[in-house]
């Protein structure tokens, strides 16, 4: 996801810490409210939403610690930083959501086979309205943060809460129909819809985490932007062997570029530093490595990732 607003690493880390703390607070409040309303009403749809919120609390707590660890600077054992902790947290989120969906689906089927009338449906509806509003506010705040950071953990958390928003609305429909129309079976049907939505959300979270864990390249538009920033200096040409990957809040960029072989080492160094600064203005959390080649005299590069006919 490209940056809409350029932020320093410290500012980006502060935003992710703040939004994950907000996520934990919202989840804790909703678990308490839904537990009380479920005990009063016996709604299966509300029980499904309660189970989901309980896992939200666990997942948000994991994310809360993961983004702090991911933002820690590189050390002697982790020279490329700790950014992938965010992707691991997202994978754990996906696993928890899968488990939640399975349990909710089981309860939903039981309710459909043996529907029971609701009690204290007003409390159940009130709590679900509160849950829907708070979840919407949280998602809005997470979206604002994601426009300014590249946190895959926050993105996974938002995807989770987006499915929660849909499940809250399904639970509201089921509880309302059961309370006002006397159709007790719709409560279980709403819980089954919630289970399906959770499965879809889990798949989305898993895919996004896998992108980082498998070191997938940045989008083509961002790679093109990197090349454009580098070659704005006419002394730099033929950017090739461009490799990029995201790691939590950080981006790793490495490339080879052609330079005039008659430049002094000092001048070549100055040209490369200026190119790095241009890229850093657009990607402030980037770790950049540029290898200079003498134009027209460079030999093909070997090694495990040797240049090929299709390499950039």
PDB file of C-alpha atoms in Angstrom:
ATOM      1  CA  UNK A   1       0.000   0.000   0.000  1.00  0.00           C
ATOM      2  CA  UNK A   2       1.572   3.291  -1.008  1.00  0.00           C
ATOM      3  CA  UNK A   3       1.983   6.083   1.473  1.00  0.00           C
ATOM      4  CA  UNK A   4      -0.564   8.881   1.092  1.00  0.00           C
ATOM      5  CA  UNK A   5       1.278  10.915   3.733  1.00  0.00           C
ATOM      6  CA  UNK A   6       5.024  10.730   4.310  1.00  0.00           C
ATOM      7  CA  UNK A   7       5.910   9.818   7.868  1.00  0.00           C
ATOM      8  CA  UNK A   8       9.139   9.208   9.719  1.00  0.00           C
ATOM      9  CA  UNK A   9       9.642   5.694  11.153  1.00  0.00           C
ATOM     10  CA  UNK A  10       9.122   7.031  14.690  1.00  0.00           C
ATOM     11  CA  UNK A  11       5.842   8.719  13.764  1.00  0.00           C
ATOM     12  CA  UNK A  12       4.609   5.629  11.934  1.00  0.00           C
ATOM     13  CA  UNK A  13       5.472   3.459  14.947  1.00  0.00           C
ATOM     14  CA  UNK A  14       3.634   5.846  17.276  1.00  0.00           C
ATOM     15  CA  UNK A  15       0.497   5.644  15.115  1.00  0.00           C
ATOM     16  CA  UNK A  16       0.515   1.837  15.017  1.00  0.00           C
ATOM     17  CA  UNK A  17       1.044   1.656  18.784  1.00  0.00           C
ATOM     18  CA  UNK A  18      -1.864   4.027  19.381  1.00  0.00           C
ATOM     19  CA  UNK A  19      -4.319   2.259  17.066  1.00  0.00           C
ATOM     20  CA  UNK A  20      -3.505  -1.195  18.459  1.00  0.00           C
ATOM     21  CA  UNK A  21      -4.092   0.092  21.998  1.00  0.00           C
ATOM     22  CA  UNK A  22      -7.458   1.464  20.848  1.00  0.00           C
ATOM     23  CA  UNK A  23      -8.269  -1.929  19.318  1.00  0.00           C
ATOM     24  CA  UNK A  24      -7.565  -3.734  22.595  1.00  0.00           C
ATOM     25  CA  UNK A  25      -9.732  -1.269  24.520  1.00  0.00           C
ATOM     26  CA  UNK A  26     -12.692  -1.614  22.141  1.00  0.00           C
ATOM     27  CA  UNK A  27     -12.462  -5.421  22.172  1.00  0.00           C
ATOM     28  CA  UNK A  28     -12.346  -5.557  25.992  1.00  0.00           C
ATOM     29  CA  UNK A  29     -15.389  -3.302  26.335  1.00  0.00           C
ATOM     30  CA  UNK A  30     -17.401  -5.281  23.797  1.00  0.00           C
ATOM     31  CA  UNK A  31     -16.564  -8.641  25.374  1.00  0.00           C
ATOM     32  CA  UNK A  32     -17.859  -7.398  28.725  1.00  0.00           C
ATOM     33  CA  UNK A  33     -21.056  -5.927  27.280  1.00  0.00           C
ATOM     34  CA  UNK A  34     -21.854  -8.905  25.054  1.00  0.00           C
ATOM     35  CA  UNK A  35     -21.241 -11.409  27.855  1.00  0.00           C
ATOM     36  CA  UNK A  36     -23.739  -9.620  30.086  1.00  0.00           C
ATOM     37  CA  UNK A  37     -26.343  -9.367  27.305  1.00  0.00           C
ATOM     38  CA  UNK A  38     -25.900 -13.007  26.268  1.00  0.00           C
ATOM     39  CA  UNK A  39     -26.413 -14.222  29.828  1.00  0.00           C
ATOM     40  CA  UNK A  40     -29.655 -12.229  29.904  1.00  0.00           C
ATOM     41  CA  UNK A  41     -30.980 -13.170  26.449  1.00  0.00           C
ATOM     42  CA  UNK A  42     -29.565 -16.565  25.514  1.00  0.00           C
ATOM     43  CA  UNK A  43     -29.206 -15.431  21.879  1.00  0.00           C
ATOM     44  CA  UNK A  44     -27.094 -17.786  19.777  1.00  0.00           C
ATOM     45  CA  UNK A  45     -26.311 -14.960  17.368  1.00  0.00           C
ATOM     46  CA  UNK A  46     -25.121 -12.871  20.297  1.00  0.00           C
ATOM     47  CA  UNK A  47     -23.098 -15.818  21.616  1.00  0.00           C
ATOM     48  CA  UNK A  48     -21.467 -16.080  18.198  1.00  0.00           C
ATOM     49  CA  UNK A  49     -20.650 -12.390  18.260  1.00  0.00           C
ATOM     50  CA  UNK A  50     -19.345 -12.718  21.845  1.00  0.00           C
ATOM     51  CA  UNK A  51     -17.020 -15.566  20.848  1.00  0.00           C
ATOM     52  CA  UNK A  52     -15.775 -13.500  17.940  1.00  0.00           C
ATOM     53  CA  UNK A  53     -15.147 -10.477  20.185  1.00  0.00           C
ATOM     54  CA  UNK A  54     -13.279 -12.658  22.690  1.00  0.00           C
ATOM     55  CA  UNK A  55     -10.952 -13.798  19.917  1.00  0.00           C
ATOM     56  CA  UNK A  56     -10.739 -10.180  18.764  1.00  0.00           C
ATOM     57  CA  UNK A  57      -9.420  -9.299  22.204  1.00  0.00           C
ATOM     58  CA  UNK A  58      -6.798 -12.041  22.036  1.00  0.00           C
ATOM     59  CA  UNK A  59      -5.810 -11.161  18.455  1.00  0.00           C
ATOM     60  CA  UNK A  60      -5.675  -7.431  19.204  1.00  0.00           C
ATOM     61  CA  UNK A  61      -3.501  -8.089  22.242  1.00  0.00           C
ATOM     62  CA  UNK A  62      -1.093 -10.133  20.097  1.00  0.00           C
ATOM     63  CA  UNK A  63      -1.032  -7.328  17.544  1.00  0.00           C
ATOM     64  CA  UNK A  64      -0.452  -4.762  20.305  1.00  0.00           C
ATOM     65  CA  UNK A  65       2.801  -6.488  21.260  1.00  0.00           C
ATOM     66  CA  UNK A  66       3.758  -7.493  17.703  1.00  0.00           C
ATOM     67  CA  UNK A  67       3.837  -3.927  16.336  1.00  0.00           C
ATOM     68  CA  UNK A  68       6.074  -2.869  19.222  1.00  0.00           C
ATOM     69  CA  UNK A  69       8.491  -5.706  18.602  1.00  0.00           C
ATOM     70  CA  UNK A  70       8.395  -5.116  14.836  1.00  0.00           C
ATOM     71  CA  UNK A  71       9.330  -1.444  15.302  1.00  0.00           C
ATOM     72  CA  UNK A  72      12.418  -2.317  17.355  1.00  0.00           C
ATOM     73  CA  UNK A  73      15.666  -1.328  15.583  1.00  0.00           C
ATOM     74  CA  UNK A  74      17.933  -4.006  14.072  1.00  0.00           C
ATOM     75  CA  UNK A  75      20.242  -5.802  16.469  1.00  0.00           C
ATOM     76  CA  UNK A  76      23.162  -8.220  16.184  1.00  0.00           C
ATOM     77  CA  UNK A  77      20.850 -11.211  15.654  1.00  0.00           C
ATOM     78  CA  UNK A  78      18.328  -9.497  13.358  1.00  0.00           C
ATOM     79  CA  UNK A  79      20.254  -7.289  10.947  1.00  0.00           C
ATOM     80  CA  UNK A  80      17.152  -6.699   8.826  1.00  0.00           C
ATOM     81  CA  UNK A  81      15.025  -5.663  11.800  1.00  0.00           C
ATOM     82  CA  UNK A  82      12.006  -7.361  13.347  1.00  0.00           C
ATOM     83  CA  UNK A  83       9.304  -6.287  10.892  1.00  0.00           C
ATOM     84  CA  UNK A  84       8.055  -9.777  10.066  1.00  0.00           C
ATOM     85  CA  UNK A  85       6.709 -10.087  13.602  1.00  0.00           C
ATOM     86  CA  UNK A  86       3.669  -8.250  12.239  1.00  0.00           C
ATOM     87  CA  UNK A  87       3.097 -10.920   9.583  1.00  0.00           C
ATOM     88  CA  UNK A  88       3.380 -13.692  12.172  1.00  0.00           C
ATOM     89  CA  UNK A  89       0.810 -11.880  14.316  1.00  0.00           C
ATOM     90  CA  UNK A  90      -1.513 -11.720  11.320  1.00  0.00           C
ATOM     91  CA  UNK A  91      -1.139 -15.462  10.757  1.00  0.00           C
ATOM     92  CA  UNK A  92      -2.116 -16.094  14.375  1.00  0.00           C
ATOM     93  CA  UNK A  93      -5.113 -13.819  13.869  1.00  0.00           C
ATOM     94  CA  UNK A  94      -6.195 -15.863  10.862  1.00  0.00           C
ATOM     95  CA  UNK A  95      -5.908 -19.095  12.848  1.00  0.00           C
ATOM     96  CA  UNK A  96      -8.005 -17.687  15.679  1.00  0.00           C
ATOM     97  CA  UNK A  97     -10.669 -16.506  13.250  1.00  0.00           C
ATOM     98  CA  UNK A  98     -10.837 -19.942  11.621  1.00  0.00           C
ATOM     99  CA  UNK A  99     -11.350 -21.519  15.056  1.00  0.00           C
ATOM    100  CA  UNK A 100     -14.011 -18.966  15.909  1.00  0.00           C
ATOM    101  CA  UNK A 101     -15.873 -19.617  12.654  1.00  0.00           C
ATOM    102  CA  UNK A 102     -15.893 -23.372  13.276  1.00  0.00           C
ATOM    103  CA  UNK A 103     -17.299 -23.014  16.809  1.00  0.00           C
ATOM    104  CA  UNK A 104     -19.881 -20.453  15.739  1.00  0.00           C
ATOM    105  CA  UNK A 105     -20.983 -22.609  12.805  1.00  0.00           C
ATOM    106  CA  UNK A 106     -21.470 -25.567  15.106  1.00  0.00           C
ATOM    107  CA  UNK A 107     -23.638 -23.549  17.504  1.00  0.00           C
ATOM    108  CA  UNK A 108     -25.593 -22.050  14.596  1.00  0.00           C
ATOM    109  CA  UNK A 109     -26.499 -25.486  13.205  1.00  0.00           C
ATOM    110  CA  UNK A 110     -27.644 -26.648  16.639  1.00  0.00           C
ATOM    111  CA  UNK A 111     -29.811 -23.577  16.967  1.00  0.00           C
ATOM    112  CA  UNK A 112     -31.345 -24.119  13.524  1.00  0.00           C
ATOM    113  CA  UNK A 113     -32.198 -27.710  14.425  1.00  0.00           C
ATOM    114  CA  UNK A 114     -33.622 -26.754  17.824  1.00  0.00           C
ATOM    115  CA  UNK A 115     -34.511 -23.010  17.863  1.00  0.00           C
ATOM    116  CA  UNK A 116     -35.191 -21.409  21.234  1.00  0.00           C
ATOM    117  CA  UNK A 117     -37.079 -18.162  21.936  1.00  0.00           C
ATOM    118  CA  UNK A 118     -34.988 -15.183  23.103  1.00  0.00           C
ATOM    119  CA  UNK A 119     -35.226 -13.503  26.462  1.00  0.00           C
ATOM    120  CA  UNK A 120     -34.344  -9.879  27.209  1.00  0.00           C
ATOM    121  CA  UNK A 121     -34.037  -9.231  23.492  1.00  0.00           C
ATOM    122  CA  UNK A 122     -33.926  -5.471  24.110  1.00  0.00           C
ATOM    123  CA  UNK A 123     -30.591  -5.817  25.918  1.00  0.00           C
ATOM    124  CA  UNK A 124     -29.249  -8.001  23.144  1.00  0.00           C
ATOM    125  CA  UNK A 125     -30.259  -5.486  20.480  1.00  0.00           C
ATOM    126  CA  UNK A 126     -28.843  -2.572  22.482  1.00  0.00           C
ATOM    127  CA  UNK A 127     -25.472  -4.262  22.889  1.00  0.00           C
ATOM    128  CA  UNK A 128     -25.303  -5.151  19.200  1.00  0.00           C
ATOM    129  CA  UNK A 129     -26.053  -1.549  18.220  1.00  0.00           C
ATOM    130  CA  UNK A 130     -23.267  -0.397  20.566  1.00  0.00           C
ATOM    131  CA  UNK A 131     -20.920  -3.012  19.092  1.00  0.00           C
ATOM    132  CA  UNK A 132     -21.712  -1.939  15.529  1.00  0.00           C
ATOM    133  CA  UNK A 133     -21.085   1.743  16.238  1.00  0.00           C
ATOM    134  CA  UNK A 134     -17.823   1.146  18.129  1.00  0.00           C
ATOM    135  CA  UNK A 135     -16.549  -1.253  15.469  1.00  0.00           C
ATOM    136  CA  UNK A 136     -17.286   1.287  12.741  1.00  0.00           C
ATOM    137  CA  UNK A 137     -15.382   3.995  14.634  1.00  0.00           C
ATOM    138  CA  UNK A 138     -12.415   1.651  15.150  1.00  0.00           C
ATOM    139  CA  UNK A 139     -12.319   0.635  11.473  1.00  0.00           C
ATOM    140  CA  UNK A 140     -12.399   4.298  10.454  1.00  0.00           C
ATOM    141  CA  UNK A 141      -9.443   5.042  12.736  1.00  0.00           C
ATOM    142  CA  UNK A 142      -7.533   1.999  11.441  1.00  0.00           C
ATOM    143  CA  UNK A 143      -8.138   3.095   7.847  1.00  0.00           C
ATOM    144  CA  UNK A 144      -6.739   6.537   8.672  1.00  0.00           C
ATOM    145  CA  UNK A 145      -3.605   4.965  10.159  1.00  0.00           C
ATOM    146  CA  UNK A 146      -3.139   2.579   7.218  1.00  0.00           C
ATOM    147  CA  UNK A 147      -3.119   5.509   4.801  1.00  0.00           C
ATOM    148  CA  UNK A 148      -0.014   6.705   6.640  1.00  0.00           C
ATOM    149  CA  UNK A 149       1.754   3.425   7.456  1.00  0.00           C
ATOM    150  CA  UNK A 150       2.370   0.025   5.898  1.00  0.00           C
ATOM    151  CA  UNK A 151       1.571  -2.073   8.962  1.00  0.00           C
ATOM    152  CA  UNK A 152       0.382  -5.510   7.835  1.00  0.00           C
ATOM    153  CA  UNK A 153      -0.618  -6.271  11.436  1.00  0.00           C
ATOM    154  CA  UNK A 154      -2.951  -3.276  11.572  1.00  0.00           C
ATOM    155  CA  UNK A 155      -4.236  -4.203   8.117  1.00  0.00           C
ATOM    156  CA  UNK A 156      -5.009  -7.714   9.363  1.00  0.00           C
ATOM    157  CA  UNK A 157      -6.682  -6.317  12.457  1.00  0.00           C
ATOM    158  CA  UNK A 158      -8.809  -4.025  10.302  1.00  0.00           C
ATOM    159  CA  UNK A 159      -9.835  -6.908   8.029  1.00  0.00           C
ATOM    160  CA  UNK A 160     -10.859  -8.823  11.129  1.00  0.00           C
ATOM    161  CA  UNK A 161     -12.963  -5.965  12.453  1.00  0.00           C
ATOM    162  CA  UNK A 162     -14.468  -5.359   9.004  1.00  0.00           C
ATOM    163  CA  UNK A 163     -15.837  -8.898   9.098  1.00  0.00           C
ATOM    164  CA  UNK A 164     -17.019  -8.153  12.639  1.00  0.00           C
ATOM    165  CA  UNK A 165     -18.961  -5.165  11.373  1.00  0.00           C
ATOM    166  CA  UNK A 166     -20.754  -7.351   8.860  1.00  0.00           C
ATOM    167  CA  UNK A 167     -21.352 -10.056  11.475  1.00  0.00           C
ATOM    168  CA  UNK A 168     -22.759  -7.483  13.915  1.00  0.00           C
ATOM    169  CA  UNK A 169     -25.258  -6.391  11.305  1.00  0.00           C
ATOM    170  CA  UNK A 170     -26.199 -10.028  10.631  1.00  0.00           C
ATOM    171  CA  UNK A 171     -26.648 -10.618  14.363  1.00  0.00           C
ATOM    172  CA  UNK A 172     -28.809  -7.502  14.625  1.00  0.00           C
ATOM    173  CA  UNK A 173     -31.025  -8.792  11.823  1.00  0.00           C
ATOM    174  CA  UNK A 174     -31.322 -12.227  13.415  1.00  0.00           C
ATOM    175  CA  UNK A 175     -32.045 -10.976  16.914  1.00  0.00           C
ATOM    176  CA  UNK A 176     -34.532  -8.391  15.622  1.00  0.00           C
ATOM    177  CA  UNK A 177     -36.390 -10.959  13.534  1.00  0.00           C
ATOM    178  CA  UNK A 178     -36.523 -13.402  16.438  1.00  0.00           C
ATOM    179  CA  UNK A 179     -37.722 -10.732  18.879  1.00  0.00           C
ATOM    180  CA  UNK A 180     -40.267  -8.887  16.711  1.00  0.00           C
ATOM    181  CA  UNK A 181     -41.429 -11.556  14.282  1.00  0.00           C
ATOM    182  CA  UNK A 182     -41.210 -14.545  16.599  1.00  0.00           C
ATOM    183  CA  UNK A 183     -38.999 -16.425  14.136  1.00  0.00           C
ATOM    184  CA  UNK A 184     -36.531 -18.051  16.511  1.00  0.00           C
ATOM    185  CA  UNK A 185     -34.750 -19.911  13.702  1.00  0.00           C
ATOM    186  CA  UNK A 186     -33.457 -16.679  12.188  1.00  0.00           C
ATOM    187  CA  UNK A 187     -31.200 -16.191  15.205  1.00  0.00           C
ATOM    188  CA  UNK A 188     -29.314 -19.362  14.296  1.00  0.00           C
ATOM    189  CA  UNK A 189     -29.331 -18.423  10.602  1.00  0.00           C
ATOM    190  CA  UNK A 190     -27.682 -15.097  11.459  1.00  0.00           C
ATOM    191  CA  UNK A 191     -25.002 -16.955  13.438  1.00  0.00           C
ATOM    192  CA  UNK A 192     -24.327 -19.159  10.407  1.00  0.00           C
ATOM    193  CA  UNK A 193     -23.886 -16.063   8.219  1.00  0.00           C
ATOM    194  CA  UNK A 194     -21.412 -14.732  10.785  1.00  0.00           C
ATOM    195  CA  UNK A 195     -19.373 -17.953  10.554  1.00  0.00           C
ATOM    196  CA  UNK A 196     -19.130 -17.650   6.759  1.00  0.00           C
ATOM    197  CA  UNK A 197     -18.061 -13.995   7.012  1.00  0.00           C
ATOM    198  CA  UNK A 198     -15.373 -14.894   9.526  1.00  0.00           C
ATOM    199  CA  UNK A 199     -13.982 -17.591   7.229  1.00  0.00           C
ATOM    200  CA  UNK A 200     -13.742 -15.088   4.381  1.00  0.00           C
ATOM    201  CA  UNK A 201     -12.024 -12.560   6.652  1.00  0.00           C
ATOM    202  CA  UNK A 202      -9.521 -15.183   7.832  1.00  0.00           C
ATOM    203  CA  UNK A 203      -8.571 -16.046   4.244  1.00  0.00           C
ATOM    204  CA  UNK A 204      -7.964 -12.354   3.470  1.00  0.00           C
ATOM    205  CA  UNK A 205      -5.740 -11.926   6.542  1.00  0.00           C
ATOM    206  CA  UNK A 206      -3.775 -15.067   5.672  1.00  0.00           C
ATOM    207  CA  UNK A 207      -3.135 -13.896   2.118  1.00  0.00           C
ATOM    208  CA  UNK A 208      -1.811 -10.519   3.220  1.00  0.00           C
ATOM    209  CA  UNK A 209       0.508 -12.053   5.810  1.00  0.00           C
ATOM    210  CA  UNK A 210       1.791 -14.569   3.265  1.00  0.00           C
ATOM    211  CA  UNK A 211       2.772 -11.719   0.916  1.00  0.00           C
ATOM    212  CA  UNK A 212       5.330 -10.474   3.448  1.00  0.00           C
ATOM    213  CA  UNK A 213       6.487 -13.852   4.707  1.00  0.00           C
ATOM    214  CA  UNK A 214       7.193 -14.957   1.132  1.00  0.00           C
ATOM    215  CA  UNK A 215       9.062 -11.694   0.364  1.00  0.00           C
ATOM    216  CA  UNK A 216       6.740 -10.790  -2.490  1.00  0.00           C
ATOM    217  CA  UNK A 217       7.793  -7.785  -4.542  1.00  0.00           C
ATOM    218  CA  UNK A 218       6.205  -4.391  -3.974  1.00  0.00           C
ATOM    219  CA  UNK A 219       3.420  -3.464  -6.431  1.00  0.00           C
ATOM    220  CA  UNK A 220       4.562  -2.594  -9.963  1.00  0.00           C
ATOM    221  CA  UNK A 221       3.532   1.039  -9.477  1.00  0.00           C
ATOM    222  CA  UNK A 222       5.839   1.438  -6.484  1.00  0.00           C
ATOM    223  CA  UNK A 223       8.737  -0.285  -8.252  1.00  0.00           C
ATOM    224  CA  UNK A 224       8.285   2.050 -11.208  1.00  0.00           C
ATOM    225  CA  UNK A 225       8.269   5.005  -8.820  1.00  0.00           C
ATOM    226  CA  UNK A 226      11.559   3.861  -7.301  1.00  0.00           C
ATOM    227  CA  UNK A 227      13.191   3.605 -10.726  1.00  0.00           C
ATOM    228  CA  UNK A 228      11.875   7.045 -11.715  1.00  0.00           C
ATOM    229  CA  UNK A 229      13.296   8.628  -8.568  1.00  0.00           C
ATOM    230  CA  UNK A 230      16.719   7.075  -9.151  1.00  0.00           C
ATOM    231  CA  UNK A 231      17.117   8.035 -12.816  1.00  0.00           C
ATOM    232  CA  UNK A 232      16.083  11.651 -12.298  1.00  0.00           C
ATOM    233  CA  UNK A 233      19.822  12.208 -12.187  1.00  0.00           C
ATOM    234  CA  UNK A 234      20.992  11.645 -15.796  1.00  0.00           C
ATOM    235  CA  UNK A 235      24.298  10.304 -14.485  1.00  0.00           C
ATOM    236  CA  UNK A 236      22.385   7.205 -13.301  1.00  0.00           C
ATOM    237  CA  UNK A 237      21.039   4.904 -16.015  1.00  0.00           C
ATOM    238  CA  UNK A 238      19.875   1.341 -16.586  1.00  0.00           C
ATOM    239  CA  UNK A 239      18.468   0.384 -13.183  1.00  0.00           C
ATOM    240  CA  UNK A 240      18.549  -3.427 -13.049  1.00  0.00           C
ATOM    241  CA  UNK A 241      18.467  -6.244 -10.512  1.00  0.00           C
ATOM    242  CA  UNK A 242      15.830  -4.229  -8.621  1.00  0.00           C
ATOM    243  CA  UNK A 243      14.618  -6.256  -5.654  1.00  0.00           C
ATOM    244  CA  UNK A 244      12.065  -5.090  -3.130  1.00  0.00           C
ATOM    245  CA  UNK A 245      10.199  -6.554  -0.202  1.00  0.00           C
ATOM    246  CA  UNK A 246       8.164  -5.373   2.759  1.00  0.00           C
ATOM    247  CA  UNK A 247       8.874  -6.392   6.341  1.00  0.00           C
ATOM    248  CA  UNK A 248       6.283  -5.017   8.737  1.00  0.00           C
ATOM    249  CA  UNK A 249       6.639  -1.229   8.764  1.00  0.00           C
ATOM    250  CA  UNK A 250       9.853  -1.343   6.728  1.00  0.00           C
ATOM    251  CA  UNK A 251      10.688  -1.688   3.024  1.00  0.00           C
ATOM    252  CA  UNK A 252      13.944  -3.212   1.761  1.00  0.00           C
ATOM    253  CA  UNK A 253      15.162  -2.001  -1.646  1.00  0.00           C
ATOM    254  CA  UNK A 254      18.294  -3.048  -3.524  1.00  0.00           C
ATOM    255  CA  UNK A 255      19.359  -2.455  -7.113  1.00  0.00           C
ATOM    256  CA  UNK A 256      22.235  -2.086  -9.557  1.00  0.00           C
ATOM    257  CA  UNK A 257      22.713   1.094 -11.607  1.00  0.00           C
ATOM    258  CA  UNK A 258      25.093   2.149 -14.367  1.00  0.00           C
ATOM    259  CA  UNK A 259      27.470   5.072 -13.828  1.00  0.00           C
ATOM    260  CA  UNK A 260      30.048   6.829 -15.965  1.00  0.00           C
ATOM    261  CA  UNK A 261      33.261   4.799 -15.351  1.00  0.00           C
ATOM    262  CA  UNK A 262      35.322   8.004 -15.487  1.00  0.00           C
ATOM    263  CA  UNK A 263      33.702   9.392 -12.322  1.00  0.00           C
ATOM    264  CA  UNK A 264      35.917   9.466  -9.263  1.00  0.00           C
ATOM    265  CA  UNK A 265      34.946   7.221  -6.357  1.00  0.00           C
ATOM    266  CA  UNK A 266      34.023  10.322  -4.360  1.00  0.00           C
ATOM    267  CA  UNK A 267      31.747  11.661  -7.121  1.00  0.00           C
ATOM    268  CA  UNK A 268      30.109   8.257  -7.632  1.00  0.00           C
ATOM    269  CA  UNK A 269      29.453   8.015  -3.916  1.00  0.00           C
ATOM    270  CA  UNK A 270      27.855  11.472  -3.896  1.00  0.00           C
ATOM    271  CA  UNK A 271      25.557  10.558  -6.828  1.00  0.00           C
ATOM    272  CA  UNK A 272      24.372   7.387  -5.095  1.00  0.00           C
ATOM    273  CA  UNK A 273      23.729   9.149  -1.777  1.00  0.00           C
ATOM    274  CA  UNK A 274      21.607  11.754  -3.544  1.00  0.00           C
ATOM    275  CA  UNK A 275      19.607   8.976  -5.226  1.00  0.00           C
ATOM    276  CA  UNK A 276      19.043   7.275  -1.863  1.00  0.00           C
ATOM    277  CA  UNK A 277      17.740  10.515  -0.394  1.00  0.00           C
ATOM    278  CA  UNK A 278      15.235  10.921  -3.231  1.00  0.00           C
ATOM    279  CA  UNK A 279      13.908   7.417  -2.636  1.00  0.00           C
ATOM    280  CA  UNK A 280      13.775   7.965   1.130  1.00  0.00           C
ATOM    281  CA  UNK A 281      11.581  11.029   0.665  1.00  0.00           C
ATOM    282  CA  UNK A 282       8.948   8.796  -0.918  1.00  0.00           C
ATOM    283  CA  UNK A 283       9.654   5.696   1.217  1.00  0.00           C
ATOM    284  CA  UNK A 284      10.808   7.016   4.604  1.00  0.00           C
ATOM    285  CA  UNK A 285      10.940   3.551   6.228  1.00  0.00           C
ATOM    286  CA  UNK A 286      13.098   2.066   3.463  1.00  0.00           C
ATOM    287  CA  UNK A 287      16.446   0.322   3.821  1.00  0.00           C
ATOM    288  CA  UNK A 288      18.247   1.008   0.505  1.00  0.00           C
ATOM    289  CA  UNK A 289      21.281  -0.635  -1.079  1.00  0.00           C
ATOM    290  CA  UNK A 290      22.534   0.598  -4.492  1.00  0.00           C
ATOM    291  CA  UNK A 291      25.383  -1.165  -6.292  1.00  0.00           C
ATOM    292  CA  UNK A 292      27.155   0.914  -8.989  1.00  0.00           C
ATOM    293  CA  UNK A 293      28.265  -0.643 -12.270  1.00  0.00           C
ATOM    294  CA  UNK A 294      30.639   1.030 -14.766  1.00  0.00           C
ATOM    295  CA  UNK A 295      28.491   1.834 -17.806  1.00  0.00           C
ATOM    296  CA  UNK A 296      29.329  -0.441 -20.713  1.00  0.00           C
ATOM    297  CA  UNK A 297      32.028  -2.316 -18.773  1.00  0.00           C
ATOM    298  CA  UNK A 298      30.064  -4.259 -16.144  1.00  0.00           C
ATOM    299  CA  UNK A 299      30.165  -8.036 -16.059  1.00  0.00           C
ATOM    300  CA  UNK A 300      26.948 -10.054 -15.502  1.00  0.00           C
ATOM    301  CA  UNK A 301      26.363 -10.649 -11.823  1.00  0.00           C
ATOM    302  CA  UNK A 302      26.408 -14.223 -10.561  1.00  0.00           C
ATOM    303  CA  UNK A 303      25.449 -15.938  -7.342  1.00  0.00           C
ATOM    304  CA  UNK A 304      22.210 -17.530  -6.235  1.00  0.00           C
ATOM    305  CA  UNK A 305      20.166 -14.728  -7.839  1.00  0.00           C
ATOM    306  CA  UNK A 306      22.215 -14.190 -10.970  1.00  0.00           C
ATOM    307  CA  UNK A 307      21.040 -11.826 -13.720  1.00  0.00           C
ATOM    308  CA  UNK A 308      18.988 -13.426 -16.476  1.00  0.00           C
ATOM    309  CA  UNK A 309      17.702 -12.237 -19.805  1.00  0.00           C
ATOM    310  CA  UNK A 310      14.455 -11.161 -18.163  1.00  0.00           C
ATOM    311  CA  UNK A 311      16.024  -9.454 -15.126  1.00  0.00           C
ATOM    312  CA  UNK A 312      15.484  -5.732 -14.688  1.00  0.00           C
TER     313      UNK A 312
END
